[in-house]
Coordinates of N, CA and C and ligand atoms in Angstrom, one line a residue:
M1 N -8.7 -7.7 26.5 CA -7.8 -7.3 25.6 C -6.4 -7.6 26.0
T2 N -5.5 -7.6 24.9 CA -4.2 -8.0 25.1 C -3.5 -6.6 24.8
V3 N -2.8 -6.6 26.2 CA -1.6 -4.9 25.7 C -0.6 -5.2 24.7
V4 N -0.3 -4.6 23.5 CA 0.6 -4.7 22.9 C 2.0 -3.8 23.0
S5 N 3.0 -3.9 22.7 CA 4.2 -2.8 22.7 C 4.3 -2.5 20.9
V6 N 4.3 -1.6 20.7 CA 4.7 -1.7 19.2 C 5.9 -0.8 18.8
S7 N 6.6 -0.5 17.9 CA 7.8 0.8 17.9 C 7.9 1.1 16.3
M8 N 7.4 2.8 16.5 CA 7.2 3.2 15.2 C 8.2 4.7 16.2
P9 N 8.4 5.4 14.5 CA 9.2 6.5 14.5 C 8.9 7.5 15.5
D10 N 9.5 8.3 15.9 CA 8.9 9.3 16.9 C 7.7 10.4 15.8
D11 N 8.3 10.6 14.8 CA 7.4 11.7 14.4 C 6.1 11.0 14.2
L12 N 5.8 9.5 13.8 CA 4.7 8.8 13.6 C 3.9 9.4 14.7
V13 N 4.6 8.9 16.1 CA 3.9 9.0 17.3 C 3.3 10.4 17.6
D14 N 4.0 11.6 17.2 CA 3.3 12.9 17.0 C 2.2 13.0 16.1
R15 N 2.3 12.2 14.9 CA 1.1 12.3 14.1 C 0.2 12.1 14.6
I16 N 0.0 10.6 15.1 CA -1.2 9.9 15.7 C -1.6 10.7 17.2
D17 N -0.5 10.9 18.0 CA -1.7 12.1 19.2 C -2.1 13.0 18.8
E18 N -1.6 13.6 17.4 CA -2.2 15.0 16.8 C -3.7 14.5 16.5
F19 N -3.7 13.7 15.7 CA -4.8 12.8 15.2 C -5.8 12.8 16.1
T20 N -5.2 11.9 16.9 CA -6.3 11.6 18.4 C -6.6 12.5 18.9
E21 N -6.0 13.6 19.2 CA -6.9 14.9 19.9 C -7.8 15.6 18.7
E22 N -7.3 15.8 17.3 CA -8.0 16.7 16.7 C -9.3 15.9 16.5
H23 N -9.2 14.6 16.7 CA -10.7 13.8 16.2 C -11.7 12.9 17.4
G24 N -10.9 13.4 18.5 CA -11.6 13.1 19.7 C -11.7 11.7 20.1
Y25 N -10.2 11.0 19.6 CA -10.2 9.8 20.2 C -10.1 9.9 21.8
T26 N -10.1 8.6 22.2 CA -10.0 8.4 24.1 C -8.6 8.3 24.2
G27 N -7.6 8.0 22.9 CA -6.4 7.7 23.4 C -5.7 6.9 21.9
R28 N -4.3 6.5 21.9 CA -3.6 5.8 20.9 C -4.1 4.5 20.6
S29 N -4.8 4.0 21.5 CA -5.1 2.8 21.6 C -6.4 2.6 20.8
E30 N -7.4 3.7 21.0 CA -8.5 3.5 20.3 C -8.2 4.0 18.9
L31 N -7.2 4.8 18.6 CA -6.9 5.0 17.0 C -6.4 3.9 16.4
L32 N -5.2 3.1 17.0 CA -4.8 2.1 16.6 C -5.9 0.6 16.4
R33 N -7.1 0.8 17.0 CA -7.5 -0.1 17.1 C -8.3 0.1 15.6
E34 N -9.0 1.4 15.7 CA -9.7 1.3 14.2 C -8.8 1.7 12.9
A35 N -7.7 1.6 13.1 CA -7.0 1.9 11.9 C -6.4 0.6 11.5
S36 N -6.5 -0.5 12.2 CA -6.2 -1.7 12.1 C -7.1 -2.5 11.5
R37 N -8.4 -2.3 11.8 CA -9.4 -2.7 11.5 C -9.7 -2.6 10.1
N38 N -9.5 -1.0 9.9 CA -9.4 -0.5 8.2 C -8.8 -1.5 7.7
L39 N -7.3 -1.5 7.6 CA -6.1 -1.9 6.9 C -7.1 -3.5 6.7
L40 N -6.9 -4.2 7.8 CA -7.7 -5.5 7.5 C -8.8 -5.8 7.2
G41 N -9.6 -4.6 6.9 CA -11.2 -4.6 5.9 C -10.8 -4.2 4.6
E42 N -9.8 -4.2 4.7 CA -9.8 -3.2 3.1 C -9.9 -3.9 1.7
F43 N -9.1 -5.1 2.1 CA -9.2 -5.9 1.0 C -10.5 -7.2 0.9
E44 N -11.2 -6.7 1.9 CA -12.5 -7.8 2.3 C -13.8 -7.2 1.5
D45 N -13.3 -6.7 0.2 CA -14.6 -6.2 -0.5 C -15.4 -7.5 -1.3
K46 N -16.7 -8.0 -0.6 CA -17.7 -8.8 -1.7 C -17.4 -8.5 -2.9
R47 N -17.7 -7.4 -3.3 CA -18.2 -7.1 -4.6 C -17.0 -7.7 -5.5
L48 N -15.3 -7.4 -5.3 CA -14.5 -8.1 -5.8 C -13.7 -9.4 -6.2
E49 N -14.0 -9.9 -4.5 CA -13.9 -11.6 -4.5 C -14.2 -12.2 -5.8
G50 N -13.3 -13.0 -6.1 CA -13.4 -14.1 -7.0 C -13.7 -13.4 -8.7
R51 N -13.3 -12.3 -8.8 CA -13.5 -12.0 -10.1 C -12.1 -11.4 -10.6
E52 N -11.6 -11.5 -11.8 CA -10.2 -10.9 -12.4 C -10.5 -9.2 -12.1
L53 N -9.2 -8.9 -11.9 CA -8.8 -7.2 -11.3 C -7.9 -7.0 -12.2
M54 N -7.8 -5.5 -12.4 CA -6.8 -5.0 -12.5 C -6.1 -3.6 -11.6
G55 N -5.4 -3.8 -11.1 CA -4.6 -3.2 -10.1 C -3.7 -2.4 -10.3
I56 N -3.7 -0.7 -10.0 CA -2.5 0.0 -10.3 C -2.0 0.1 -9.2
V57 N -0.7 0.5 -9.0 CA -0.2 0.8 -7.9 C 1.1 1.4 -8.2
T58 N 1.1 2.5 -7.4 CA 2.2 3.3 -7.4 C 3.2 3.7 -6.1
V59 N 4.5 3.8 -6.4 CA 5.4 4.0 -5.3 C 6.2 5.2 -5.3
V60 N 6.0 6.0 -4.8 CA 7.3 6.8 -4.8 C 8.2 7.0 -3.6
F61 N 9.8 7.3 -3.9 CA 10.6 6.9 -3.1 C 11.7 8.1 -3.5
D62 N 12.3 8.3 -2.1 CA 14.0 9.4 -2.7 C 14.6 8.6 -3.7
Y63 N 15.0 9.5 -4.9 CA 16.1 8.4 -5.8 C 17.4 8.1 -5.1
E64 N 17.6 8.6 -4.0 CA 19.0 8.0 -3.1 C 18.9 6.8 -2.7
G65 N 17.3 6.5 -2.5 CA 16.6 4.9 -2.1 C 17.1 3.8 -2.5
T66 N 17.9 3.4 -2.9 CA 18.4 2.7 -3.8 C 18.0 1.5 -3.3
A67 N 18.1 1.1 -1.9 CA 17.4 0.1 -1.6 C 16.4 0.1 -2.0
V68 N 15.0 0.7 -1.8 CA 13.6 0.5 -2.1 C 13.5 0.3 -3.7
E69 N 14.6 1.1 -4.8 CA 14.4 0.1 -6.1 C 14.8 -0.8 -6.3
E70 N 15.6 -1.2 -5.8 CA 16.2 -3.1 -5.8 C 15.1 -3.9 -5.1
R71 N 14.1 -3.3 -3.7 CA 13.3 -4.2 -3.7 C 12.0 -4.0 -4.5
M72 N 11.8 -2.8 -5.4 CA 11.0 -3.2 -6.2 C 11.1 -3.7 -7.3
M73 N 12.3 -4.1 -7.9 CA 13.0 -4.7 -9.3 C 12.7 -6.6 -8.3
Q74 N 12.9 -6.9 -7.1 CA 12.6 -8.1 -6.4 C 11.2 -8.0 -6.3
L75 N 10.4 -7.1 -5.9 CA 9.0 -7.6 -5.9 C 8.5 -7.8 -7.4
R76 N 8.9 -7.2 -8.1 CA 8.6 -7.4 -9.6 C 8.7 -9.1 -10.3
H77 N 10.0 -9.5 -10.1 CA 10.0 -10.9 -10.2 C 9.4 -12.1 -9.5
E78 N 9.2 -11.5 -8.2 CA 8.2 -12.7 -7.5 C 7.1 -12.5 -7.7
H79 N 6.6 -11.6 -8.3 CA 5.2 -11.4 -8.5 C 5.2 -11.5 -9.8
E80 N 5.9 -11.9 -10.7 CA 5.7 -11.9 -12.3 C 4.5 -12.4 -12.9
D81 N 4.1 -13.4 -12.0 CA 2.6 -13.8 -12.8 C 1.5 -12.5 -12.9
I82 N 1.6 -11.6 -11.7 CA 0.3 -10.9 -11.8 C 1.0 -9.6 -12.2
V83 N 2.2 -9.1 -12.3 CA 3.0 -7.6 -13.0 C 2.6 -8.2 -14.6
A84 N 1.5 -7.1 -15.0 CA 1.4 -7.2 -16.6 C 2.4 -6.0 -17.0
S85 N 2.5 -4.8 -16.1 CA 3.4 -3.9 -17.1 C 3.8 -3.2 -15.6
N86 N 5.5 -2.3 -15.8 CA 6.2 -2.0 -14.6 C 6.7 -0.9 -15.5
F87 N 7.2 0.3 -14.7 CA 7.3 1.8 -15.7 C 7.9 2.4 -14.3
H88 N 9.0 3.0 -14.8 CA 10.2 3.8 -13.6 C 10.3 5.0 -13.9
S89 N 9.7 6.0 -13.6 CA 10.1 7.3 -14.0 C 10.8 8.3 -12.9
H90 N 11.1 9.4 -13.4 CA 11.5 10.6 -12.1 C 10.5 11.7 -12.1
V91 N 10.2 11.9 -11.0 CA 9.3 13.0 -10.7 C 10.0 14.0 -9.6
G92 N 9.8 15.1 -9.6 CA 10.3 16.1 -8.9 C 12.1 16.5 -8.9
D93 N 12.0 17.2 -8.0 CA 14.0 17.2 -8.1 C 14.5 15.7 -7.8
H94 N 14.1 14.8 -7.0 CA 14.8 13.9 -6.4 C 13.9 12.8 -6.1
N95 N 12.9 12.6 -6.6 CA 12.2 11.0 -6.5 C 11.8 9.9 -7.8
C96 N 11.8 8.9 -7.1 CA 11.7 8.2 -8.3 C 9.9 7.6 -8.0
M97 N 9.3 7.3 -9.2 CA 8.2 6.8 -9.0 C 7.9 5.3 -10.0
E98 N 7.7 4.5 -9.2 CA 7.6 3.2 -9.7 C 5.9 2.8 -10.2
L99 N 5.5 2.4 -11.4 CA 4.1 2.3 -11.7 C 4.0 0.6 -11.7
F100 N 2.9 0.0 -10.9 CA 2.9 -1.3 -11.2 C 1.1 -1.6 -12.1
I101 N 1.2 -2.1 -13.4 CA -0.1 -2.6 -13.7 C -0.5 -4.1 -13.3
L102 N -1.0 -4.3 -12.6 CA -1.6 -6.2 -11.9 C -2.5 -6.4 -12.7
E103 N -2.8 -7.9 -13.1 CA -3.9 -8.6 -13.4 C -3.5 -9.8 -12.0
G104 N -5.0 -9.9 -11.3 CA -4.7 -11.0 -10.9 C -6.3 -11.1 -9.9
S105 N -5.6 -12.0 -8.8 CA -7.3 -12.0 -7.9 C -6.9 -11.0 -6.7
L106 N -7.9 -10.6 -6.2 CA -7.9 -9.9 -5.3 C -7.0 -10.1 -4.0
E107 N -6.7 -11.5 -3.6 CA -6.1 -12.0 -2.8 C -4.5 -11.7 -3.3
E108 N -4.4 -12.2 -4.8 CA -3.0 -11.7 -5.2 C -2.7 -10.4 -5.1
I109 N -3.6 -9.2 -5.4 CA -3.3 -8.1 -5.4 C -2.9 -7.8 -4.0
S110 N -3.4 -8.0 -3.4 CA -3.5 -7.6 -1.9 C -2.2 -8.1 -1.3
T111 N -1.8 -9.1 -1.8 CA -0.6 -9.8 -1.2 C 0.9 -8.9 -1.6
F112 N 0.5 -8.5 -3.3 CA 1.1 -7.5 -3.8 C 1.5 -6.4 -2.9
V113 N 0.3 -5.4 -3.1 CA 0.5 -4.3 -2.1 C 0.6 -4.1 -0.9
G114 N 0.4 -5.4 -0.1 CA 0.6 -5.3 1.5 C 2.5 -5.6 1.4
R115 N 3.3 -6.4 0.4 CA 4.7 -6.3 0.3 C 5.1 -4.8 0.2
I116 N 4.6 -4.2 -1.1 CA 5.2 -3.3 -1.2 C 5.0 -2.2 -0.1
R117 N 4.0 -2.0 0.6 CA 3.7 -1.2 2.0 C 4.9 -1.6 2.9
A118 N 4.9 -2.9 3.0 CA 6.2 -3.1 4.5 C 7.5 -2.8 4.0
T119 N 7.8 -2.0 2.6 CA 9.0 -1.7 2.1 C 9.3 -0.4 2.9
Q120 N 10.8 -0.6 3.4 CA 11.3 0.6 4.0 C 11.3 1.6 3.3
D121 N 11.2 3.0 4.2 CA 11.6 4.2 3.1 C 10.8 4.3 1.8
T122 N 10.0 4.3 1.6 CA 9.1 4.7 0.3 C 8.5 6.1 0.9
T123 N 8.2 6.7 0.1 CA 7.3 8.4 0.1 C 5.8 8.0 0.7
T124 N 5.2 7.2 -0.5 CA 3.7 7.2 -0.7 C 3.6 5.9 -1.5
V125 N 2.4 5.0 -1.3 CA 2.2 3.9 -1.6 C 0.5 3.8 -1.9
D126 N 0.1 4.3 -3.7 CA -1.2 4.5 -3.8 C -1.6 3.5 -4.6
Y127 N -3.2 3.1 -4.6 CA -3.3 1.8 -5.6 C -4.6 2.0 -5.7
S128 N -5.6 1.5 -6.8 CA -6.7 1.3 -7.1 C -6.6 -0.1 -7.7
V129 N -8.3 -0.5 -7.8 CA -8.5 -1.6 -8.1 C -9.5 -2.2 -8.8
T130 N -9.7 -2.5 -10.1 CA -10.7 -2.3 -11.0 C -11.1 -3.8 -11.6
P131 N -12.3 -4.2 -11.2 CA -12.5 -5.3 -12.1 C -12.7 -5.5 -13.4
I132 N -12.5 -6.6 -14.3 CA -11.8 -6.5 -15.5 C -12.6 -7.6 -16.0
D133 N -13.3 -8.5 -15.7 CA -14.1 -9.6 -16.2 C -15.3 -9.0 -16.9
S134 N -16.0 -9.8 -17.2 CA -17.5 -9.9 -18.2 C -18.8 -8.8 -17.3
G135 N -18.3 -8.8 -15.7 CA -19.0 -8.2 -14.9 C -19.5 -6.6 -15.1
D136 N -19.9 -5.8 -14.4 CA -19.9 -4.7 -14.6 C -18.5 -3.9 -14.3
L137 N -18.4 -3.0 -14.8 CA -16.7 -2.7 -14.8 C -17.0 -1.5 -13.6
L138 N -18.1 -0.7 -13.9 CA -18.2 0.4 -13.1 C -18.6 0.2 -11.5
E139 N -19.1 -0.9 -11.3 CA -20.2 -1.0 -10.1 C -18.8 -0.6 -9.1
Ligands
ZN1 ZN1 14.9 6.6 -10.2

């Protein structure tokens, strides 16, 4: 195994340590290995490969995070071919919510979600993926 060093915010390290202890992991490494495998496997769903998909992505961020809003606009333009619709709303006292409705392949949608997740200073990123081709919609 290769040893890697990773930089992350202190509060994330605290949460990792807490989770590691509460769930009986042997240590941070074991937890991070499992988290990485889950993330990498997340878009390897055989039932969704090669199908026409709809993706719904919601991003919540502090309204003072103007850099996030700019980045959202940038991503919308860069992925214009799969962004079917985009909606911006204000939620709570000081949050912005960006909703993206996507149409594309699993690879296109996962690339988009990955880039959204890589955006600094977002509060939450959620998404769902549903087939919209002639196959079984609810499978
Ligand atoms: Zn806003």
